[in-house]
Amino acid sequence: MACVIVLMGPQGAGKGTQGQMLAKRLQAPIVATGDMLREVARSDGELGRQVKLIQESGNLVSDEVLAEIIGERLSRSDCENGCILDGFPRTLPQAKQLDGIAAGRNLDVFVINIEVPRDQLRKRLTGRRTCPSCGTIYNVHFKPSKSDNVCDLDGQPLQTRADDNEQAIARRLAAYDEMTQPVLEYYRKQGKLRHIDGTAPAEEVYRGLENVIAGFSS
Ligand code: AMP
């Protein structure tokens, strides 16, 4: 693919779901910094403890920590020809770090913003359930698992994320407005930003995503 596809949009816009579908289709790695940081949060030690607290509160983890983990992840051989990014960059310094990495490898950066109005986002986030084993994302309102609270694919009990509660959701959306909106503006000025409507069912949104990607490369 030889490019980096950045999926942007507020929490609950569907970046994870769309990223999983796109990764399958393009046979490309998906790099989701939220998942990577949840892994760090489960580890022993000071960093794990701090990351856990920050994630649960709904604030952003520092750019220094992100620089370290994303630098290491993108340097692995599976990302040599690009990847799909979900949840990174979320601040201007992170966007500039990504530009540096991409330029060093001759990879284009394409940015797709998935748009969903705020009132819908809250319902999506409070209803979200995730399989801790395979990462499949469900929603009790829109995409329930076949049998109650158990993953369709591997039978694991589904989990609710610690930061999918009202207070953390409000803080995450505020962090998005303050820190991540300027990133959209940064890419818009470079002509790298496209928007898709994220309110339709996932398969329909995905068709929009594929159309936009086809437009990027033509
Ligand atoms: P997500 O799963 O993408 O919603 O991310 C969950 C949480 O992980 C966020 O609310 C932040 O605390 C942290 N996080 C994920 N990605 C980043 C990032 N690029 N910069 C800072 N914090 C992040």
PDB file of C-alpha atoms and ligand atoms in Angstrom:
ATOM      1  CA  MET A   1       0.000   0.000   0.000  1.00  0.00           C
ATOM      2  CA  ALA A   2       2.993   2.299   0.620  1.00  0.00           C
ATOM      3  CA  CYS A   3       1.075   4.859   2.607  1.00  0.00           C
ATOM      4  CA  VAL A   4      -0.094   5.614   6.087  1.00  0.00           C
ATOM      5  CA  ILE A   5      -3.867   5.906   6.445  1.00  0.00           C
ATOM      6  CA  VAL A   6      -4.838   7.921   9.486  1.00  0.00           C
ATOM      7  CA  LEU A   7      -8.375   7.401  10.768  1.00  0.00           C
ATOM      8  CA  MET A   8      -9.539  10.411  12.708  1.00  0.00           C
ATOM      9  CA  GLY A   9     -12.759  11.366  14.424  1.00  0.00           C
ATOM     10  CA  PRO A  10     -13.960  11.754  17.985  1.00  0.00           C
ATOM     11  CA  GLN A  11     -14.237   8.812  20.350  1.00  0.00           C
ATOM     12  CA  GLY A  12     -17.122   6.622  19.244  1.00  0.00           C
ATOM     13  CA  ALA A  13     -16.979   7.701  15.589  1.00  0.00           C
ATOM     14  CA  GLY A  14     -16.148   4.137  14.557  1.00  0.00           C
ATOM     15  CA  LYS A  15     -12.386   4.351  13.941  1.00  0.00           C
ATOM     16  CA  GLY A  16     -11.810   0.939  15.540  1.00  0.00           C
ATOM     17  CA  THR A  17     -14.574  -0.831  13.609  1.00  0.00           C
ATOM     18  CA  GLN A  18     -13.636   0.788  10.285  1.00  0.00           C
ATOM     19  CA  GLY A  19      -9.943   0.199  10.954  1.00  0.00           C
ATOM     20  CA  GLN A  20     -10.520  -3.515  11.504  1.00  0.00           C
ATOM     21  CA  MET A  21     -12.497  -3.797   8.234  1.00  0.00           C
ATOM     22  CA  LEU A  22      -9.902  -1.836   6.288  1.00  0.00           C
ATOM     23  CA  ALA A  23      -6.974  -3.768   7.740  1.00  0.00           C
ATOM     24  CA  LYS A  24      -8.566  -7.031   6.620  1.00  0.00           C
ATOM     25  CA  ARG A  25      -9.234  -5.699   3.128  1.00  0.00           C
ATOM     26  CA  LEU A  26      -5.774  -4.173   2.602  1.00  0.00           C
ATOM     27  CA  GLN A  27      -3.938  -6.904   4.530  1.00  0.00           C
ATOM     28  CA  ALA A  28      -2.256  -4.076   6.378  1.00  0.00           C
ATOM     29  CA  PRO A  29      -1.339  -3.774  10.053  1.00  0.00           C
ATOM     30  CA  ILE A  30      -3.586  -1.625  12.190  1.00  0.00           C
ATOM     31  CA  VAL A  31      -1.847   0.374  14.866  1.00  0.00           C
ATOM     32  CA  ALA A  32      -4.265   1.519  17.575  1.00  0.00           C
ATOM     33  CA  THR A  33      -2.508   3.557  20.241  1.00  0.00           C
ATOM     34  CA  GLY A  34      -5.451   3.208  22.667  1.00  0.00           C
ATOM     35  CA  ASP A  35      -5.022  -0.601  22.599  1.00  0.00           C
ATOM     36  CA  MET A  36      -1.244  -0.316  22.915  1.00  0.00           C
ATOM     37  CA  LEU A  37      -1.608   1.977  25.912  1.00  0.00           C
ATOM     38  CA  ARG A  38      -4.190  -0.323  27.538  1.00  0.00           C
ATOM     39  CA  GLU A  39      -1.527  -3.027  27.239  1.00  0.00           C
ATOM     40  CA  VAL A  40       1.018  -0.722  28.919  1.00  0.00           C
ATOM     41  CA  ALA A  41      -1.581   0.049  31.626  1.00  0.00           C
ATOM     42  CA  ARG A  42      -1.829  -3.658  32.430  1.00  0.00           C
ATOM     43  CA  SER A  43       1.934  -3.913  32.973  1.00  0.00           C
ATOM     44  CA  ASP A  44       3.599  -3.616  36.377  1.00  0.00           C
ATOM     45  CA  GLY A  45       5.616  -0.551  37.267  1.00  0.00           C
ATOM     46  CA  GLU A  46       5.308   3.205  37.436  1.00  0.00           C
ATOM     47  CA  LEU A  47       4.607   3.820  33.732  1.00  0.00           C
ATOM     48  CA  GLY A  48       1.802   1.252  33.689  1.00  0.00           C
ATOM     49  CA  ARG A  49       0.255   2.761  36.816  1.00  0.00           C
ATOM     50  CA  GLN A  50       0.383   6.299  35.396  1.00  0.00           C
ATOM     51  CA  VAL A  51      -1.009   5.332  31.991  1.00  0.00           C
ATOM     52  CA  LYS A  52      -3.882   3.451  33.650  1.00  0.00           C
ATOM     53  CA  LEU A  53      -4.841   6.509  35.719  1.00  0.00           C
ATOM     54  CA  ILE A  54      -4.659   8.858  32.730  1.00  0.00           C
ATOM     55  CA  GLN A  55      -6.686   6.547  30.480  1.00  0.00           C
ATOM     56  CA  GLU A  56      -9.382   5.989  33.069  1.00  0.00           C
ATOM     57  CA  SER A  57      -9.731   9.733  33.641  1.00  0.00           C
ATOM     58  CA  GLY A  58     -10.157  10.385  29.914  1.00  0.00           C
ATOM     59  CA  ASN A  59      -7.106  12.641  29.567  1.00  0.00           C
ATOM     60  CA  LEU A  60      -4.360  12.249  26.985  1.00  0.00           C
ATOM     61  CA  VAL A  61      -1.128  10.381  27.704  1.00  0.00           C
ATOM     62  CA  SER A  62       1.961  12.596  27.193  1.00  0.00           C
ATOM     63  CA  ASP A  63       3.499  13.122  23.755  1.00  0.00           C
ATOM     64  CA  GLU A  64       6.812  11.766  25.128  1.00  0.00           C
ATOM     65  CA  VAL A  65       5.275   8.398  25.993  1.00  0.00           C
ATOM     66  CA  LEU A  66       3.497   8.293  22.625  1.00  0.00           C
ATOM     67  CA  ALA A  67       6.696   9.201  20.763  1.00  0.00           C
ATOM     68  CA  GLU A  68       8.411   6.240  22.356  1.00  0.00           C
ATOM     69  CA  ILE A  69       5.750   3.608  21.771  1.00  0.00           C
ATOM     70  CA  ILE A  70       4.711   4.704  18.269  1.00  0.00           C
ATOM     71  CA  GLY A  71       8.350   5.141  17.168  1.00  0.00           C
ATOM     72  CA  GLU A  72       9.083   1.582  18.245  1.00  0.00           C
ATOM     73  CA  ARG A  73       5.897   0.138  16.706  1.00  0.00           C
ATOM     74  CA  LEU A  74       6.285   1.851  13.317  1.00  0.00           C
ATOM     75  CA  SER A  75       9.917   0.791  13.063  1.00  0.00           C
ATOM     76  CA  ARG A  76       8.879  -2.883  12.937  1.00  0.00           C
ATOM     77  CA  SER A  77       9.101  -4.608   9.578  1.00  0.00           C
ATOM     78  CA  ASP A  78       5.334  -5.146   9.173  1.00  0.00           C
ATOM     79  CA  CYS A  79       4.888  -1.342   8.942  1.00  0.00           C
ATOM     80  CA  GLU A  80       7.635  -0.894   6.357  1.00  0.00           C
ATOM     81  CA  ASN A  81       5.088  -0.329   3.571  1.00  0.00           C
ATOM     82  CA  GLY A  82       2.676   1.614   5.701  1.00  0.00           C
ATOM     83  CA  CYS A  83      -0.142   0.901   8.100  1.00  0.00           C
ATOM     84  CA  ILE A  84      -3.524   2.092   9.308  1.00  0.00           C
ATOM     85  CA  LEU A  85      -3.434   4.365  12.331  1.00  0.00           C
ATOM     86  CA  ASP A  86      -6.331   4.491  14.784  1.00  0.00           C
ATOM     87  CA  GLY A  87      -6.033   7.078  17.563  1.00  0.00           C
ATOM     88  CA  PHE A  88      -2.724   8.596  16.488  1.00  0.00           C
ATOM     89  CA  PRO A  89      -1.875  11.444  15.995  1.00  0.00           C
ATOM     90  CA  ARG A  90      -4.040  13.251  18.541  1.00  0.00           C
ATOM     91  CA  THR A  91      -1.856  16.360  19.051  1.00  0.00           C
ATOM     92  CA  LEU A  92       0.219  18.598  16.774  1.00  0.00           C
ATOM     93  CA  PRO A  93       3.588  17.322  18.084  1.00  0.00           C
ATOM     94  CA  GLN A  94       2.402  13.768  17.352  1.00  0.00           C
ATOM     95  CA  ALA A  95       1.369  14.783  13.808  1.00  0.00           C
ATOM     96  CA  LYS A  96       4.810  16.274  13.240  1.00  0.00           C
ATOM     97  CA  GLN A  97       6.485  13.124  14.532  1.00  0.00           C
ATOM     98  CA  LEU A  98       4.410  11.045  12.102  1.00  0.00           C
ATOM     99  CA  ASP A  99       5.319  13.351   9.210  1.00  0.00           C
ATOM    100  CA  GLY A 100       8.991  12.835  10.031  1.00  0.00           C
ATOM    101  CA  ILE A 101       8.680   9.048  10.130  1.00  0.00           C
ATOM    102  CA  ALA A 102       6.622   8.932   6.905  1.00  0.00           C
ATOM    103  CA  ALA A 103       8.980  11.277   5.030  1.00  0.00           C
ATOM    104  CA  GLY A 104      11.962   9.157   6.080  1.00  0.00           C
ATOM    105  CA  ARG A 105      10.329   6.124   4.450  1.00  0.00           C
ATOM    106  CA  ASN A 106       8.764   7.816   1.444  1.00  0.00           C
ATOM    107  CA  LEU A 107       5.273   7.032   2.624  1.00  0.00           C
ATOM    108  CA  ASP A 108       2.314   9.333   1.861  1.00  0.00           C
ATOM    109  CA  VAL A 109       0.013  10.227   4.728  1.00  0.00           C
ATOM    110  CA  PHE A 110      -3.752  10.173   4.006  1.00  0.00           C
ATOM    111  CA  VAL A 111      -6.155  11.375   6.649  1.00  0.00           C
ATOM    112  CA  ILE A 112      -9.827  10.467   6.869  1.00  0.00           C
ATOM    113  CA  ASN A 113     -12.087  12.155   9.389  1.00  0.00           C
ATOM    114  CA  ILE A 114     -15.160  10.129  10.357  1.00  0.00           C
ATOM    115  CA  GLU A 115     -17.912  12.582  11.274  1.00  0.00           C
ATOM    116  CA  VAL A 116     -20.629  11.766  13.809  1.00  0.00           C
ATOM    117  CA  PRO A 117     -22.719  14.311  15.756  1.00  0.00           C
ATOM    118  CA  ARG A 118     -22.097  14.557  19.498  1.00  0.00           C
ATOM    119  CA  ASP A 119     -25.484  13.239  20.688  1.00  0.00           C
ATOM    120  CA  GLN A 120     -24.922   9.974  18.803  1.00  0.00           C
ATOM    121  CA  LEU A 121     -21.384   9.590  20.104  1.00  0.00           C
ATOM    122  CA  ARG A 122     -22.491   9.394  23.732  1.00  0.00           C
ATOM    123  CA  LYS A 123     -24.927   6.542  23.037  1.00  0.00           C
ATOM    124  CA  ARG A 124     -22.296   4.687  21.048  1.00  0.00           C
ATOM    125  CA  LEU A 125     -19.711   5.012  23.802  1.00  0.00           C
ATOM    126  CA  THR A 126     -21.923   4.040  26.737  1.00  0.00           C
ATOM    127  CA  GLY A 127     -23.250   1.021  24.754  1.00  0.00           C
ATOM    128  CA  ARG A 128     -19.835  -0.183  23.567  1.00  0.00           C
ATOM    129  CA  ARG A 129     -18.656  -3.655  24.572  1.00  0.00           C
ATOM    130  CA  THR A 130     -15.344  -5.188  23.477  1.00  0.00           C
ATOM    131  CA  CYS A 131     -14.001  -8.719  23.360  1.00  0.00           C
ATOM    132  CA  PRO A 132     -10.805  -8.727  25.460  1.00  0.00           C
ATOM    133  CA  SER A 133      -9.487 -11.657  23.470  1.00  0.00           C
ATOM    134  CA  CYS A 134      -9.996 -10.841  19.739  1.00  0.00           C
ATOM    135  CA  GLY A 135     -10.843  -7.118  19.969  1.00  0.00           C
ATOM    136  CA  THR A 136     -14.213  -7.367  18.185  1.00  0.00           C
ATOM    137  CA  ILE A 137     -16.350  -4.336  19.022  1.00  0.00           C
ATOM    138  CA  TYR A 138     -20.081  -4.642  19.780  1.00  0.00           C
ATOM    139  CA  ASN A 139     -22.744  -2.187  20.876  1.00  0.00           C
ATOM    140  CA  VAL A 140     -25.742  -3.084  23.037  1.00  0.00           C
ATOM    141  CA  HIS A 141     -27.931  -0.606  21.089  1.00  0.00           C
ATOM    142  CA  PHE A 142     -26.702  -0.966  17.507  1.00  0.00           C
ATOM    143  CA  LYS A 143     -24.680  -4.173  17.144  1.00  0.00           C
ATOM    144  CA  PRO A 144     -25.375  -6.596  19.997  1.00  0.00           C
ATOM    145  CA  SER A 145     -23.580  -9.927  20.226  1.00  0.00           C
ATOM    146  CA  LYS A 146     -25.787 -12.939  19.397  1.00  0.00           C
ATOM    147  CA  SER A 147     -25.796 -14.255  22.904  1.00  0.00           C
ATOM    148  CA  ASP A 148     -25.875 -11.918  25.880  1.00  0.00           C
ATOM    149  CA  ASN A 149     -22.545 -10.235  26.613  1.00  0.00           C
ATOM    150  CA  VAL A 150     -20.438 -12.987  25.023  1.00  0.00           C
ATOM    151  CA  CYS A 151     -18.244 -12.655  21.904  1.00  0.00           C
ATOM    152  CA  ASP A 152     -19.753 -14.287  18.779  1.00  0.00           C
ATOM    153  CA  LEU A 153     -16.327 -15.346  17.566  1.00  0.00           C
ATOM    154  CA  ASP A 154     -14.640 -16.871  20.597  1.00  0.00           C
ATOM    155  CA  GLY A 155     -17.208 -17.005  23.408  1.00  0.00           C
ATOM    156  CA  GLN A 156     -15.252 -14.699  25.729  1.00  0.00           C
ATOM    157  CA  PRO A 157     -17.268 -12.503  28.132  1.00  0.00           C
ATOM    158  CA  LEU A 158     -17.416  -8.957  26.716  1.00  0.00           C
ATOM    159  CA  GLN A 159     -15.988  -6.007  28.627  1.00  0.00           C
ATOM    160  CA  THR A 160     -16.970  -2.366  29.039  1.00  0.00           C
ATOM    161  CA  ARG A 161     -13.998  -0.029  28.819  1.00  0.00           C
ATOM    162  CA  ALA A 162     -13.121   1.744  32.068  1.00  0.00           C
ATOM    163  CA  ASP A 163     -13.235   5.109  30.258  1.00  0.00           C
ATOM    164  CA  ASP A 164     -16.668   4.569  28.661  1.00  0.00           C
ATOM    165  CA  ASN A 165     -18.463   6.296  31.550  1.00  0.00           C
ATOM    166  CA  GLU A 166     -20.168   9.727  31.454  1.00  0.00           C
ATOM    167  CA  GLN A 167     -17.436  11.657  33.249  1.00  0.00           C
ATOM    168  CA  ALA A 168     -14.505  10.226  31.268  1.00  0.00           C
ATOM    169  CA  ILE A 169     -16.474  10.544  28.006  1.00  0.00           C
ATOM    170  CA  ALA A 170     -16.982  14.285  28.649  1.00  0.00           C
ATOM    171  CA  ARG A 171     -13.268  14.723  29.319  1.00  0.00           C
ATOM    172  CA  ARG A 172     -12.258  12.699  26.243  1.00  0.00           C
ATOM    173  CA  LEU A 173     -14.489  14.769  23.967  1.00  0.00           C
ATOM    174  CA  ALA A 174     -13.129  17.987  25.508  1.00  0.00           C
ATOM    175  CA  ALA A 175      -9.550  16.753  24.925  1.00  0.00           C
ATOM    176  CA  TYR A 176     -10.533  16.003  21.341  1.00  0.00           C
ATOM    177  CA  ASP A 177     -11.815  19.539  20.763  1.00  0.00           C
ATOM    178  CA  GLU A 178      -8.813  21.166  22.369  1.00  0.00           C
ATOM    179  CA  MET A 179      -5.897  18.988  21.221  1.00  0.00           C
ATOM    180  CA  THR A 180      -7.076  16.994  18.187  1.00  0.00           C
ATOM    181  CA  GLN A 181      -9.164  19.504  16.201  1.00  0.00           C
ATOM    182  CA  PRO A 182      -5.956  21.489  15.456  1.00  0.00           C
ATOM    183  CA  VAL A 183      -4.501  18.295  13.950  1.00  0.00           C
ATOM    184  CA  LEU A 184      -7.403  18.187  11.469  1.00  0.00           C
ATOM    185  CA  GLU A 185      -6.693  21.790  10.557  1.00  0.00           C
ATOM    186  CA  TYR A 186      -2.987  20.952  10.150  1.00  0.00           C
ATOM    187  CA  TYR A 187      -3.784  18.199   7.629  1.00  0.00           C
ATOM    188  CA  ARG A 188      -6.504  20.246   5.916  1.00  0.00           C
ATOM    189  CA  LYS A 189      -3.955  22.952   5.103  1.00  0.00           C
ATOM    190  CA  GLN A 190      -1.712  20.302   3.556  1.00  0.00           C
ATOM    191  CA  GLY A 191      -4.581  19.012   1.378  1.00  0.00           C
ATOM    192  CA  LYS A 192      -4.385  15.561   2.993  1.00  0.00           C
ATOM    193  CA  LEU A 193      -7.737  15.556   4.761  1.00  0.00           C
ATOM    194  CA  ARG A 194     -11.014  13.990   3.594  1.00  0.00           C
ATOM    195  CA  HIS A 195     -14.289  13.617   5.482  1.00  0.00           C
ATOM    196  CA  ILE A 196     -16.797  10.775   5.525  1.00  0.00           C
ATOM    197  CA  ASP A 197     -20.229  10.521   7.125  1.00  0.00           C
ATOM    198  CA  GLY A 198     -19.977   8.074  10.031  1.00  0.00           C
ATOM    199  CA  THR A 199     -23.663   7.990  10.969  1.00  0.00           C
ATOM    200  CA  ALA A 200     -24.744   5.186   8.588  1.00  0.00           C
ATOM    201  CA  PRO A 201     -24.444   1.433   9.405  1.00  0.00           C
ATOM    202  CA  ALA A 202     -20.808   0.252   9.527  1.00  0.00           C
ATOM    203  CA  GLU A 203     -20.874  -1.472   6.097  1.00  0.00           C
ATOM    204  CA  GLU A 204     -22.147   1.690   4.445  1.00  0.00           C
ATOM    205  CA  VAL A 205     -19.576   3.879   6.183  1.00  0.00           C
ATOM    206  CA  TYR A 206     -16.948   1.417   5.032  1.00  0.00           C
ATOM    207  CA  ARG A 207     -17.999   1.841   1.387  1.00  0.00           C
ATOM    208  CA  GLY A 208     -17.547   5.595   1.824  1.00  0.00           C
ATOM    209  CA  LEU A 209     -14.116   4.954   3.290  1.00  0.00           C
ATOM    210  CA  GLU A 210     -13.068   2.806   0.339  1.00  0.00           C
ATOM    211  CA  ASN A 211     -14.289   5.440  -2.129  1.00  0.00           C
ATOM    212  CA  VAL A 212     -12.259   8.122  -0.406  1.00  0.00           C
ATOM    213  CA  ILE A 213      -9.149   5.917  -0.381  1.00  0.00           C
ATOM    214  CA  ALA A 214      -9.571   5.166  -4.097  1.00  0.00           C
ATOM    215  CA  GLY A 215      -9.748   8.936  -4.663  1.00  0.00           C
ATOM    216  CA  PHE A 216      -6.508   9.498  -2.776  1.00  0.00           C
ATOM    217  CA  SER A 217      -4.507   7.184  -4.969  1.00  0.00           C
ATOM    218  CA  SER A 218      -5.946   8.329  -8.319  1.00  0.00           C
TER     219      SER A 218
HETATM  220  P1  AMP B   1      -8.815   5.212  22.322  1.00  0.00           P
HETATM  221  O1  AMP B   1      -8.913   3.726  22.532  1.00  0.00           O
HETATM  222  O2  AMP B   1      -8.186   5.582  21.029  1.00  0.00           O
HETATM  223  O3  AMP B   1     -10.119   5.926  22.575  1.00  0.00           O
HETATM  224  O4  AMP B   1      -7.797   5.742  23.456  1.00  0.00           O
HETATM  225  C1  AMP B   1      -8.083   5.536  24.833  1.00  0.00           C
HETATM  226  C2  AMP B   1      -7.205   6.442  25.660  1.00  0.00           C
HETATM  227  O5  AMP B   1      -5.816   6.138  25.432  1.00  0.00           O
HETATM  228  C3  AMP B   1      -7.313   7.938  25.385  1.00  0.00           C
HETATM  229  O6  AMP B   1      -8.422   8.533  26.035  1.00  0.00           O
HETATM  230  C4  AMP B   1      -5.981   8.432  25.935  1.00  0.00           C
HETATM  231  O7  AMP B   1      -5.956   8.443  27.349  1.00  0.00           O
HETATM  232  C5  AMP B   1      -5.028   7.325  25.472  1.00  0.00           C
HETATM  233  N1  AMP B   1      -4.502   7.583  24.100  1.00  0.00           N
HETATM  234  C6  AMP B   1      -4.706   6.834  22.987  1.00  0.00           C
HETATM  235  N2  AMP B   1      -4.060   7.347  21.930  1.00  0.00           N
HETATM  236  C7  AMP B   1      -3.437   8.458  22.376  1.00  0.00           C
HETATM  237  C8  AMP B   1      -2.625   9.448  21.754  1.00  0.00           C
HETATM  238  N3  AMP B   1      -2.336   9.398  20.442  1.00  0.00           N
HETATM  239  N4  AMP B   1      -2.152  10.461  22.533  1.00  0.00           N
HETATM  240  C9  AMP B   1      -2.427  10.533  23.849  1.00  0.00           C
HETATM  241  N5  AMP B   1      -3.199   9.641  24.496  1.00  0.00           N
HETATM  242  C10 AMP B   1      -3.705   8.607  23.781  1.00  0.00           C
END
